[in-house]
Amino acid sequence: MRNTGNTWITRAETRADIPVIREITVAAFDREHEADIVDKLRADESAWIEGLSLVVTDPEAADDTAGAPLLGHILLTRGHIGDTPALCLGPVSVRPERQRDGVGSVAVRAALAAAAARGERYVVLVGHPEYYPRFGFTRASAYGIRISVEVPDDALMALALDEAHPLPGGMIRWPAAFGI
């Protein structure tokens, strides 16, 4: 059900959220691979950025014992475009029964705003070419941005968070957990 009251809240993950994030990620992708990547990223001091692992909660569905349930999760970690620091977006996970509800869009917008507020300049991702352009992502190849594995050209996307700093070209260096 779409949240028409705009009461969803995004916030940084807490330690208590970690098992629920894993549960949501496994359910969203119907396998453990992406959840394992999230766990490895959380343990990687060179990739993990405190405050850029966000959850979406629904306070209207809260009960007194468990608090507001988590609906989704998004993660931004440190990567590079060539030698330039950038953020790698993903995975984005939403409970299957809440997909196509707007939870993912709320998560992406919140993550990009949090990154911009921290002074980050660039975000890269491999994702659905029909989904991410609504947030400003464009084909990375148009900027000379490449990846070391085969992916469809329109699935590799990039975004400059600050128009004063155009996207640099170069090979994306992903955190090791992605295996790229």
Coordinates of N, CA, C and O in Angstrom, one line a residue:
M1 N 0.8 -1.2 0.0 CA 0.0 0.0 0.0 C 0.9 1.2 0.0 O 1.8 1.4 0.8
R2 N 0.6 2.2 -0.9 CA 1.4 3.4 -1.0 C 1.2 4.3 0.2 O 0.1 4.4 0.7
N3 N 2.3 4.9 0.7 CA 2.2 5.7 1.8 C 1.8 7.1 1.3 O 2.6 7.9 0.9
T4 N 0.5 7.4 1.5 CA 0.0 8.7 1.0 C 0.2 9.8 2.1 O 0.1 11.0 1.8
G5 N 0.4 9.4 3.3 CA 0.5 10.4 4.4 C 2.0 10.9 4.6 O 2.2 11.7 5.4
N6 N 2.9 10.4 3.7 CA 4.3 10.9 3.8 C 4.9 10.7 5.3 O 5.6 11.6 5.8
T7 N 4.6 9.6 5.9 CA 5.1 9.4 7.2 C 6.3 8.5 7.3 O 6.7 8.2 8.4
W8 N 6.7 8.0 6.2 CA 7.9 7.2 6.3 C 9.1 8.0 6.7 O 9.2 9.2 6.4
I9 N 9.9 7.4 7.5 CA 11.1 8.0 8.0 C 12.4 7.3 7.5 O 12.4 6.1 7.5
T10 N 13.4 8.0 7.1 CA 14.6 7.4 6.7 C 15.6 7.8 7.8 O 15.6 9.0 8.4
R11 N 16.5 6.9 8.1 CA 17.5 7.2 9.2 C 18.7 6.2 8.9 O 18.6 5.2 8.2
A12 N 19.8 6.6 9.6 CA 21.0 5.7 9.5 C 20.7 4.4 10.2 O 19.9 4.4 11.2
E13 N 21.2 3.3 9.7 CA 21.0 2.0 10.4 C 21.7 2.0 11.8 O 22.6 2.8 12.0
T14 N 21.1 1.2 12.6 CA 21.7 1.0 14.0 C 22.1 -0.5 14.0 O 21.7 -1.3 13.2
R15 N 22.8 -0.8 15.1 CA 23.2 -2.3 15.2 C 22.0 -3.2 15.3 O 22.0 -4.3 14.8
A16 N 21.0 -2.7 16.0 CA 19.7 -3.5 16.1 C 19.1 -3.7 14.8 O 18.3 -4.7 14.6
D17 N 19.3 -2.9 13.8 CA 18.7 -3.1 12.4 C 19.4 -4.2 11.6 O 18.8 -4.7 10.6
I18 N 20.6 -4.5 11.9 CA 21.4 -5.4 11.0 C 20.7 -6.7 10.7 O 20.7 -7.0 9.5
P19 N 20.2 -7.4 11.6 CA 19.5 -8.7 11.2 C 18.3 -8.5 10.4 O 18.0 -9.3 9.5
V20 N 17.6 -7.4 10.6 CA 16.4 -7.1 9.8 C 16.8 -6.7 8.4 O 16.1 -7.0 7.4
I21 N 17.9 -5.9 8.3 CA 18.4 -5.5 7.0 C 18.7 -6.7 6.2 O 18.4 -6.9 5.0
R22 N 19.4 -7.7 6.8 CA 19.7 -8.9 6.1 C 18.5 -9.7 5.7 O 18.4 -10.1 4.5
E23 N 17.5 -9.8 6.5 CA 16.2 -10.4 6.2 C 15.6 -9.7 5.0 O 15.1 -10.4 4.1
I24 N 15.5 -8.4 5.0 CA 14.9 -7.7 3.9 C 15.6 -7.9 2.6 O 15.0 -8.1 1.6
T25 N 17.0 -7.9 2.7 CA 17.8 -8.0 1.5 C 17.6 -9.4 0.9 O 17.5 -9.5 -0.3
V26 N 17.7 -10.4 1.7 CA 17.5 -11.8 1.2 C 16.1 -11.9 0.6 O 15.9 -12.4 -0.5
A27 N 15.1 -11.4 1.2 CA 13.7 -11.5 0.7 C 13.6 -10.7 -0.6 O 12.9 -11.1 -1.6
A28 N 14.2 -9.5 -0.7 CA 14.1 -8.6 -1.9 C 14.7 -9.3 -3.1 O 14.2 -9.1 -4.2
F29 N 15.8 -10.0 -2.9 CA 16.5 -10.5 -4.0 C 16.3 -12.0 -4.2 O 16.8 -12.7 -5.1
D30 N 15.6 -12.6 -3.2 CA 15.3 -14.0 -3.2 C 16.6 -14.9 -3.2 O 16.6 -16.0 -3.9
R31 N 17.6 -14.4 -2.6 CA 18.9 -15.1 -2.5 C 19.7 -14.4 -1.4 O 19.4 -13.2 -1.1
E32 N 20.8 -15.0 -1.0 CA 21.7 -14.4 0.1 C 22.8 -13.6 -0.5 O 23.5 -12.9 0.3
H33 N 23.1 -13.7 -1.8 CA 24.3 -13.0 -2.3 C 24.4 -11.6 -2.0 O 25.4 -11.1 -1.5
E34 N 23.3 -10.8 -2.2 CA 23.4 -9.3 -1.9 C 23.5 -9.1 -0.4 O 24.2 -8.1 0.0
A35 N 22.8 -9.9 0.4 CA 22.9 -9.7 1.8 C 24.3 -10.0 2.3 O 24.9 -9.3 3.2
D36 N 25.0 -11.0 1.7 CA 26.4 -11.2 2.0 C 27.3 -10.1 1.7 O 28.2 -9.7 2.4
I37 N 27.0 -9.4 0.5 CA 27.8 -8.2 0.1 C 27.6 -7.1 1.2 O 28.6 -6.5 1.6
V38 N 26.4 -6.9 1.6 CA 26.2 -5.9 2.6 C 27.0 -6.2 3.9 O 27.6 -5.3 4.4
D39 N 26.9 -7.4 4.3 CA 27.7 -7.8 5.5 C 29.2 -7.6 5.3 O 29.9 -7.0 6.2
K40 N 29.7 -7.9 4.1 CA 31.1 -7.7 3.9 C 31.5 -6.2 3.8 O 32.5 -5.8 4.3
L41 N 30.6 -5.4 3.2 CA 30.8 -4.0 3.1 C 30.9 -3.4 4.5 O 31.7 -2.5 4.8
R42 N 30.0 -3.8 5.4 CA 29.9 -3.3 6.7 C 31.2 -3.6 7.5 O 31.6 -2.8 8.3
A43 N 31.9 -4.7 7.1 CA 33.1 -5.1 7.8 C 34.4 -4.4 7.1 O 35.5 -4.6 7.7
D44 N 34.2 -3.8 6.0 CA 35.3 -3.2 5.2 C 35.5 -1.8 5.6 O 34.8 -0.9 5.2
E45 N 36.5 -1.5 6.4 CA 36.8 -0.1 6.9 C 37.1 0.9 5.8 O 36.9 2.1 5.9
S46 N 37.6 0.4 4.7 CA 38.0 1.3 3.6 C 36.7 1.6 2.7 O 36.8 2.6 2.0
A47 N 35.7 0.8 2.9 CA 34.5 1.1 2.0 C 33.3 1.7 2.9 O 32.6 2.5 2.3
W48 N 33.2 1.2 4.1 CA 32.1 1.6 4.9 C 32.1 3.1 5.3 O 33.2 3.6 5.7
I49 N 31.0 3.8 5.2 CA 30.9 5.2 5.6 C 29.8 5.3 6.6 O 28.6 5.1 6.2
E50 N 30.1 5.5 7.8 CA 29.1 5.6 8.9 C 28.0 6.7 8.5 O 28.4 7.7 8.0
G51 N 26.8 6.3 8.6 CA 25.7 7.2 8.2 C 25.2 7.1 6.8 O 24.2 7.7 6.5
L52 N 25.8 6.3 6.0 CA 25.3 6.1 4.6 C 24.7 4.8 4.3 O 24.6 4.4 3.2
S53 N 24.4 4.1 5.4 CA 23.6 2.9 5.3 C 22.2 3.3 5.9 O 22.2 3.5 7.1
L54 N 21.2 3.5 5.1 CA 20.0 4.0 5.6 C 18.8 3.0 5.5 O 18.8 2.2 4.6
V55 N 17.9 3.2 6.4 CA 16.7 2.3 6.4 C 15.5 3.3 6.3 O 15.5 4.4 6.6
V56 N 14.4 2.7 5.7 CA 13.1 3.4 5.7 C 12.2 2.7 6.6 O 12.1 1.4 6.6
T57 N 11.6 3.5 7.5 CA 10.7 2.9 8.5 C 9.3 3.5 8.3 O 9.1 4.5 7.7
D58 N 8.3 2.8 8.9 CA 6.9 3.3 8.9 C 6.4 3.4 10.3 O 6.0 2.5 10.9
P59 N 6.5 4.6 10.9 CA 6.1 4.8 12.3 C 4.6 4.6 12.5 O 4.2 4.3 13.6
E60 N 3.8 4.7 11.4 CA 2.3 4.4 11.6 C 2.1 3.0 11.9 O 1.0 2.6 12.4
A61 N 3.0 2.1 11.5 CA 2.8 0.7 11.7 C 3.5 0.2 12.9 O 3.6 -1.0 13.2
A62 N 4.0 1.1 13.7 CA 4.8 0.7 14.9 C 3.9 0.1 16.0 O 2.8 0.4 16.1
D63 N 4.5 -0.8 16.7 CA 3.9 -1.3 17.9 C 4.8 -1.0 19.1 O 5.9 -0.6 18.9
D64 N 4.3 -1.1 20.3 CA 5.0 -0.7 21.5 C 6.2 -1.5 21.8 O 7.1 -1.1 22.4
T65 N 6.3 -2.8 21.3 CA 7.4 -3.6 21.6 C 8.5 -3.6 20.6 O 9.7 -3.6 20.9
A66 N 8.2 -3.5 19.3 CA 9.2 -3.6 18.3 C 9.5 -2.2 17.6 O 10.5 -2.1 16.9
G67 N 8.7 -1.2 17.9 CA 9.0 0.1 17.2 C 8.6 0.1 15.8 O 7.8 -0.8 15.4
A68 N 9.0 1.1 15.0 CA 8.6 1.2 13.6 C 9.3 0.1 12.8 O 10.5 0.0 12.8
P69 N 8.5 -0.6 12.0 CA 9.1 -1.7 11.2 C 9.9 -1.1 10.0 O 9.6 -0.1 9.5
L70 N 11.0 -1.8 9.7 CA 11.8 -1.5 8.5 C 11.1 -1.9 7.3 O 10.7 -3.1 7.2
L71 N 11.1 -1.0 6.3 CA 10.5 -1.4 5.0 C 11.5 -1.6 3.9 O 11.3 -2.3 3.0
G72 N 12.7 -0.9 4.1 CA 13.7 -1.0 3.1 C 15.0 -0.5 3.6 O 15.2 0.0 4.7
H73 N 16.0 -0.7 2.7 CA 17.4 -0.4 3.1 C 18.2 0.0 1.8 O 17.9 -0.5 0.7
I74 N 19.1 1.0 2.0 CA 20.0 1.4 0.9 C 21.3 1.6 1.4 O 21.5 2.0 2.6
L75 N 22.3 1.4 0.6 CA 23.7 1.5 1.0 C 24.6 2.3 0.0 O 24.5 2.0 -1.2
L76 N 25.4 3.2 0.5 CA 26.4 3.9 -0.3 C 27.7 3.6 0.4 O 27.9 3.8 1.6
T77 N 28.7 3.2 -0.4 CA 30.0 2.8 0.1 C 31.1 3.5 -0.7 O 30.8 4.0 -1.8
R78 N 32.3 3.6 -0.2 CA 33.4 4.3 -0.9 C 33.9 3.5 -2.0 O 34.2 2.3 -1.9
G79 N 34.0 4.1 -3.2 CA 34.6 3.6 -4.3 C 35.4 4.7 -5.0 O 35.6 5.8 -4.4
H80 N 35.8 4.5 -6.2 CA 36.6 5.6 -6.9 C 36.2 5.5 -8.4 O 35.9 4.4 -8.9
I81 N 36.3 6.6 -9.0 CA 36.3 6.7 -10.5 C 37.7 7.2 -10.8 O 38.1 8.3 -10.5
G82 N 38.5 6.2 -11.4 CA 39.9 6.5 -11.5 C 40.5 6.7 -10.1 O 40.3 5.8 -9.2
D83 N 41.1 7.8 -9.8 CA 41.7 8.1 -8.5 C 40.7 9.0 -7.7 O 41.1 9.4 -6.6
T84 N 39.6 9.4 -8.3 CA 38.7 10.3 -7.6 C 37.7 9.6 -6.7 O 37.0 8.7 -7.2
P85 N 37.6 10.0 -5.5 CA 36.6 9.3 -4.6 C 35.2 9.5 -5.1 O 34.8 10.5 -5.6
A86 N 34.5 8.4 -5.0 CA 33.1 8.4 -5.4 C 32.3 7.4 -4.5 O 32.9 6.7 -3.7
L87 N 31.0 7.4 -4.6 CA 30.2 6.5 -3.8 C 29.6 5.5 -4.8 O 29.2 5.8 -5.9
C88 N 29.5 4.2 -4.3 CA 28.9 3.1 -5.0 C 27.5 2.9 -4.3 O 27.5 2.6 -3.1
L89 N 26.5 3.0 -5.1 CA 25.1 2.8 -4.6 C 24.7 1.4 -4.8 O 24.8 0.8 -5.9
G90 N 24.3 0.8 -3.7 CA 23.7 -0.6 -3.8 C 24.2 -1.5 -2.7 O 25.3 -1.2 -2.2
P91 N 23.5 -2.5 -2.5 CA 22.1 -2.7 -3.0 C 21.1 -1.9 -2.4 O 21.2 -1.3 -1.3
V92 N 19.9 -1.8 -3.1 CA 18.7 -1.2 -2.6 C 17.7 -2.3 -2.4 O 17.5 -3.1 -3.3
S93 N 17.2 -2.5 -1.1 CA 16.4 -3.6 -0.8 C 15.1 -3.1 -0.2 O 15.1 -2.3 0.7
V94 N 14.0 -3.7 -0.7 CA 12.6 -3.3 -0.2 C 11.9 -4.6 0.1 O 12.0 -5.6 -0.8
R95 N 11.2 -4.7 1.2 CA 10.4 -5.9 1.5 C 9.5 -6.2 0.2 O 8.9 -5.3 -0.3
P96 N 9.4 -7.4 -0.2 CA 8.7 -7.8 -1.4 C 7.2 -7.2 -1.4 O 6.8 -6.7 -2.4
E97 N 6.6 -7.3 -0.3 CA 5.2 -6.8 -0.2 C 5.1 -5.3 -0.3 O 4.0 -4.8 -0.5
R98 N 6.2 -4.6 -0.2 CA 6.2 -3.1 -0.3 C 6.9 -2.6 -1.5 O 7.0 -1.4 -1.7
Q99 N 7.3 -3.5 -2.4 CA 7.9 -3.1 -3.7 C 6.8 -2.4 -4.5 O 5.7 -2.8 -4.5
R100 N 7.3 -1.4 -5.3 CA 6.4 -0.6 -6.2 C 5.5 0.3 -5.3 O 4.4 0.7 -5.8
D101 N 5.8 0.5 -4.1 CA 5.1 1.4 -3.2 C 5.7 2.8 -3.0 O 5.1 3.6 -2.4
G102 N 6.9 2.9 -3.5 CA 7.6 4.2 -3.3 C 8.7 4.1 -2.3 O 9.4 5.1 -2.1
V103 N 8.8 3.0 -1.6 CA 9.8 2.9 -0.6 C 11.3 3.0 -1.1 O 12.1 3.7 -0.6
G104 N 11.5 2.4 -2.3 CA 12.8 2.5 -2.9 C 13.2 3.9 -3.3 O 14.3 4.4 -3.1
S105 N 12.2 4.6 -3.8 CA 12.4 6.0 -4.2 C 12.7 6.9 -3.0 O 13.6 7.7 -3.1
V106 N 12.0 6.7 -1.9 CA 12.3 7.4 -0.7 C 13.7 7.1 -0.2 O 14.5 8.0 0.1
A107 N 14.1 5.9 -0.3 CA 15.5 5.5 0.1 C 16.5 6.1 -0.8 O 17.5 6.7 -0.2
V108 N 16.4 6.1 -2.1 CA 17.3 6.7 -3.0 C 17.5 8.2 -2.8 O 18.6 8.7 -2.6
R109 N 16.4 8.8 -2.7 CA 16.4 10.3 -2.5 C 17.1 10.6 -1.2 O 17.9 11.6 -1.1
A110 N 16.8 9.9 -0.1 CA 17.4 10.2 1.2 C 18.9 9.9 1.2 O 19.7 10.7 1.7
A111 N 19.3 8.8 0.5 CA 20.7 8.5 0.4 C 21.5 9.5 -0.4 O 22.6 10.0 0.1
L112 N 20.9 10.0 -1.5 CA 21.6 11.0 -2.3 C 21.7 12.3 -1.5 O 22.7 13.0 -1.6
A113 N 20.6 12.7 -0.8 CA 20.7 13.9 0.0 C 21.7 13.8 1.1 O 22.4 14.8 1.4
A114 N 21.8 12.6 1.8 CA 22.7 12.4 2.9 C 24.2 12.5 2.3 O 25.0 13.1 2.9
A115 N 24.4 12.0 1.1 CA 25.7 12.0 0.5 C 26.1 13.4 0.2 O 27.2 13.9 0.4
A116 N 25.2 14.2 -0.4 CA 25.4 15.6 -0.8 C 25.7 16.4 0.4 O 26.6 17.3 0.4
A117 N 25.0 16.2 1.5 CA 25.2 16.9 2.8 C 26.5 16.7 3.4 O 27.1 17.5 4.1
R118 N 27.1 15.5 3.1 CA 28.5 15.2 3.5 C 29.6 15.7 2.6 O 30.7 15.5 2.8
G119 N 29.2 16.4 1.5 CA 30.1 16.9 0.6 C 30.6 15.9 -0.4 O 31.6 16.2 -1.2
E120 N 29.9 14.8 -0.5 CA 30.3 13.8 -1.6 C 29.9 14.4 -2.9 O 29.0 15.2 -3.0
R121 N 30.6 14.0 -4.0 CA 30.4 14.6 -5.3 C 29.8 13.7 -6.3 O 29.1 14.1 -7.2
Y122 N 30.2 12.4 -6.2 CA 29.8 11.5 -7.3 C 29.2 10.2 -6.8 O 29.7 9.6 -5.8
V123 N 28.3 9.6 -7.5 CA 27.7 8.3 -7.2 C 27.6 7.5 -8.5 O 27.2 8.0 -9.5
V124 N 28.0 6.2 -8.4 CA 27.9 5.3 -9.5 C 27.1 4.1 -9.1 O 27.0 3.7 -7.9
L125 N 26.6 3.4 -10.1 CA 25.8 2.2 -9.8 C 25.7 1.3 -11.0 O 25.9 1.8 -12.2
V126 N 25.3 0.1 -10.8 CA 24.9 -0.8 -11.9 C 23.5 -1.1 -11.5 O 23.2 -1.7 -10.4
G127 N 22.5 -0.8 -12.4 CA 21.1 -1.0 -12.0 C 20.2 -0.9 -13.2 O 20.6 -0.8 -14.3
H128 N 18.9 -0.9 -12.9 CA 17.9 -0.9 -13.9 C 17.8 0.5 -14.6 O 17.6 1.5 -14.0
P129 N 18.1 0.5 -15.9 CA 18.1 1.8 -16.7 C 16.8 2.5 -16.8 O 16.8 3.7 -17.1
E130 N 15.7 1.8 -16.5 CA 14.4 2.5 -16.5 C 14.1 3.1 -15.1 O 13.2 4.0 -15.1
Y131 N 14.8 2.7 -14.1 CA 14.5 3.2 -12.7 C 15.3 4.4 -12.3 O 14.8 5.4 -11.9
Y132 N 16.6 4.3 -12.4 CA 17.5 5.3 -11.8 C 17.6 6.7 -12.5 O 17.9 7.6 -11.8
P133 N 17.3 6.8 -13.8 CA 17.3 8.1 -14.4 C 16.4 9.1 -13.7 O 16.7 10.3 -13.7
R134 N 15.3 8.7 -13.1 CA 14.4 9.6 -12.4 C 15.1 10.4 -11.3 O 14.6 11.4 -10.8
F135 N 16.2 9.8 -10.8 CA 17.0 10.5 -9.7 C 18.2 11.3 -10.3 O 19.0 11.8 -9.5
G136 N 18.3 11.4 -11.6 CA 19.4 12.1 -12.2 C 20.5 11.3 -12.8 O 21.4 11.9 -13.3
F137 N 20.5 10.0 -12.6 CA 21.5 9.1 -13.1 C 21.5 9.1 -14.6 O 20.4 9.0 -15.2
T138 N 22.7 9.1 -15.2 CA 22.8 8.9 -16.7 C 23.8 7.9 -17.0 O 24.6 7.4 -16.1
R139 N 23.9 7.5 -18.2 CA 24.8 6.5 -18.7 C 26.2 7.0 -18.4 O 26.7 8.0 -18.9
A140 N 27.0 6.2 -17.7 CA 28.3 6.5 -17.3 C 29.3 6.6 -18.5 O 30.2 7.4 -18.5
S141 N 29.0 5.8 -19.5 CA 30.0 5.8 -20.6 C 30.0 7.1 -21.3 O 31.0 7.5 -22.0
A142 N 29.0 7.9 -21.2 CA 29.0 9.3 -21.8 C 30.1 10.2 -21.2 O 30.4 11.2 -21.8
Y143 N 30.6 9.8 -20.0 CA 31.6 10.6 -19.3 C 32.9 9.9 -19.3 O 33.9 10.3 -18.6
G144 N 33.0 8.8 -20.1 CA 34.3 8.0 -20.1 C 34.5 7.2 -18.9 O 35.6 6.8 -18.5
I145 N 33.4 6.9 -18.2 CA 33.4 6.0 -17.0 C 33.2 4.6 -17.4 O 32.2 4.3 -18.1
R146 N 34.1 3.7 -16.9 CA 34.1 2.3 -17.3 C 34.1 1.4 -16.1 O 34.4 1.8 -15.0
I147 N 33.8 0.1 -16.4 CA 33.8 -0.9 -15.4 C 34.6 -2.1 -15.9 O 34.6 -2.3 -17.1
S148 N 35.2 -2.9 -15.0 CA 36.1 -3.9 -15.5 C 35.4 -5.2 -15.8 O 36.0 -6.2 -16.2
V149 N 34.1 -5.3 -15.7 CA 33.3 -6.5 -16.1 C 32.3 -6.1 -17.1 O 32.0 -4.9 -17.3
E150 N 31.7 -7.1 -17.8 CA 30.7 -6.8 -18.8 C 29.4 -6.5 -18.1 O 28.9 -7.4 -17.4
V151 N 28.8 -5.4 -18.4 CA 27.5 -5.0 -18.0 C 26.9 -4.3 -19.2 O 27.6 -3.6 -20.0
P152 N 25.5 -4.3 -19.4 CA 24.9 -3.5 -20.4 C 25.3 -2.0 -20.2 O 25.3 -1.5 -19.1
D153 N 25.6 -1.4 -21.3 CA 26.0 0.0 -21.3 C 25.0 0.9 -20.6 O 25.4 1.8 -19.8
D154 N 23.7 0.7 -20.7 CA 22.8 1.5 -20.1 C 22.5 1.2 -18.6 O 21.8 2.0 -17.9
A155 N 23.1 0.1 -18.1 CA 23.0 -0.3 -16.7 C 24.0 0.4 -15.8 O 23.9 0.5 -14.6
L156 N 25.1 0.8 -16.4 CA 26.2 1.4 -15.7 C 25.9 2.9 -15.7 O 25.9 3.6 -16.7
M157 N 25.6 3.5 -14.5 CA 25.2 4.9 -14.5 C 26.0 5.7 -13.4 O 26.6 5.1 -12.5
A158 N 25.9 7.0 -13.6 CA 26.7 7.9 -12.7 C 25.9 9.1 -12.5 O 25.0 9.5 -13.3
L159 N 26.2 9.8 -11.4 CA 25.5 11.1 -11.0 C 26.5 12.0 -10.4 O 27.2 11.6 -9.5
A160 N 26.5 13.2 -10.8 CA 27.3 14.3 -10.1 C 26.3 14.9 -9.1 O 25.3 15.4 -9.5
L161 N 26.7 14.9 -7.8 CA 25.8 15.5 -6.8 C 25.9 17.0 -6.7 O 25.1 17.7 -6.2
D162 N 27.0 17.5 -7.3 CA 27.2 19.0 -7.3 C 27.6 19.4 -8.7 O 28.6 19.0 -9.3
E163 N 26.7 20.2 -9.3 CA 26.9 20.6 -10.7 C 28.2 21.3 -10.9 O 28.7 21.4 -12.1
A164 N 28.8 21.9 -9.9 CA 30.1 22.6 -10.0 C 31.2 21.7 -10.3 O 32.3 22.1 -10.6
H165 N 31.0 20.4 -10.0 CA 32.0 19.3 -10.2 C 31.5 18.3 -11.2 O 30.9 17.3 -10.7
P166 N 31.8 18.4 -12.5 CA 31.3 17.4 -13.4 C 32.0 16.1 -13.2 O 33.0 16.0 -12.6
L167 N 31.3 15.1 -13.7 CA 31.8 13.7 -13.5 C 33.2 13.5 -14.2 O 33.4 14.0 -15.3
P168 N 34.1 12.9 -13.5 CA 35.4 12.6 -14.1 C 35.3 11.3 -14.9 O 34.4 10.5 -14.6
G169 N 36.2 11.1 -15.8 CA 36.2 9.8 -16.5 C 37.2 8.8 -15.8 O 37.9 9.3 -14.9
G170 N 37.1 7.6 -16.1 CA 38.0 6.6 -15.6 C 37.3 5.3 -15.3 O 36.1 5.1 -15.4
M171 N 38.1 4.4 -14.8 CA 37.7 3.0 -14.4 C 37.1 3.1 -13.0 O 37.8 3.6 -12.1
I172 N 35.9 2.5 -12.8 CA 35.4 2.5 -11.4 C 36.1 1.4 -10.6 O 36.3 0.3 -11.1
R173 N 36.5 1.8 -9.5 CA 37.1 0.8 -8.5 C 36.0 0.6 -7.4 O 35.8 1.5 -6.6
W174 N 35.4 -0.5 -7.4 CA 34.4 -0.8 -6.5 C 35.0 -1.4 -5.2 O 36.1 -1.9 -5.2
P175 N 34.3 -1.3 -4.1 CA 34.8 -2.0 -2.9 C 34.9 -3.5 -3.2 O 34.2 -4.1 -4.0
A176 N 35.9 -4.1 -2.5 CA 36.2 -5.5 -2.7 C 35.0 -6.5 -2.6 O 34.9 -7.5 -3.3
A177 N 34.1 -6.2 -1.7 CA 32.9 -7.0 -1.5 C 32.1 -7.3 -2.7 O 31.5 -8.3 -2.8
F178 N 32.1 -6.4 -3.7 CA 31.4 -6.6 -4.9 C 32.0 -7.6 -5.8 O 31.4 -8.0 -6.8
G179 N 33.3 -7.9 -5.6 CA 33.9 -8.9 -6.5 C 34.2 -8.4 -7.9 O 34.3 -9.2 -8.8
I180 N 34.3 -7.1 -8.0 CA 34.5 -6.5 -9.4 C 35.9 -5.9 -9.4 O 36.3 -5.2 -8.6

